[in-house]
């Protein structure tokens, strides 16, 4: 049997969750999630949605 | 919430910057971020951040009677001055007798009138409830205390 593999983008994150733990009342906290395109085609981030 | 770039070539790296406005918030906060991409295997990736924001004013454990001190009375006592009944309850009682904190109005309304009278006048031992009556050096007179019980037993 022949097997085919198509070129595809692949999103891969280093981590999916981050816990700031206990913090004081700062105005704002920030965290950066890093990711990479580990596929072999262009990866497009279409949208981000926060809830 | 910002993505560094919305198009990545194979092998390229990207960043998603998540910021959470914590002003005026206390307790546990969790946020999730859905990342929609053209990856057929992972069209939506869920990211999550969580934190616990400490209440700066109430970091220490207080004794009940401290509520009448200079430091606390602005919030806990003075707003109820001259008020009665429901208005007094909302000004002086509600910040502690709120959902999830101490006894709620519903719980208190199930107690007998006599118990409530004594609890408000003299306080409740081993809790943060101080005695509000004159004998306990509290700020409320008998008419004000009775007006609170009328709110609960309405």
Coordinates of N, CA and C in Angstrom, one line a residue, chain A residues 10 14 18-21 23 30 32 38-39:
Chain A
X10 N 1.8 22.9 11.4 CA 1.6 22.2 12.7 C 1.9 23.2 13.8
X14 N 5.1 25.3 23.8 CA 6.0 24.8 24.8 C 5.2 24.5 26.1
X18 N -0.3 28.4 32.5 CA 0.7 29.0 33.4 C -0.1 29.5 34.6
X19 N 0.6 29.2 35.8 CA 0.0 29.6 37.1 C 0.9 30.7 37.7
X20 N 0.3 31.9 37.8 CA 1.0 33.0 38.4 C 1.1 32.8 40.0
X21 N 0.4 31.9 40.5 CA 0.4 31.6 41.9 C -0.2 32.8 42.7
X23 N -0.3 36.4 44.0 CA 0.3 37.7 43.8 C -0.4 38.8 44.5
X30 N 1.4 39.7 33.1 CA 1.7 39.3 31.7 C 2.4 38.0 31.7
X32 N 4.0 35.2 28.5 CA 4.2 35.0 27.1 C 4.2 33.5 26.8
X38 N 5.9 23.6 13.5 CA 6.7 22.4 13.3 C 6.2 21.6 12.1
X39 N 5.4 22.2 11.3 CA 4.9 21.5 10.1 C 5.7 21.9 8.9

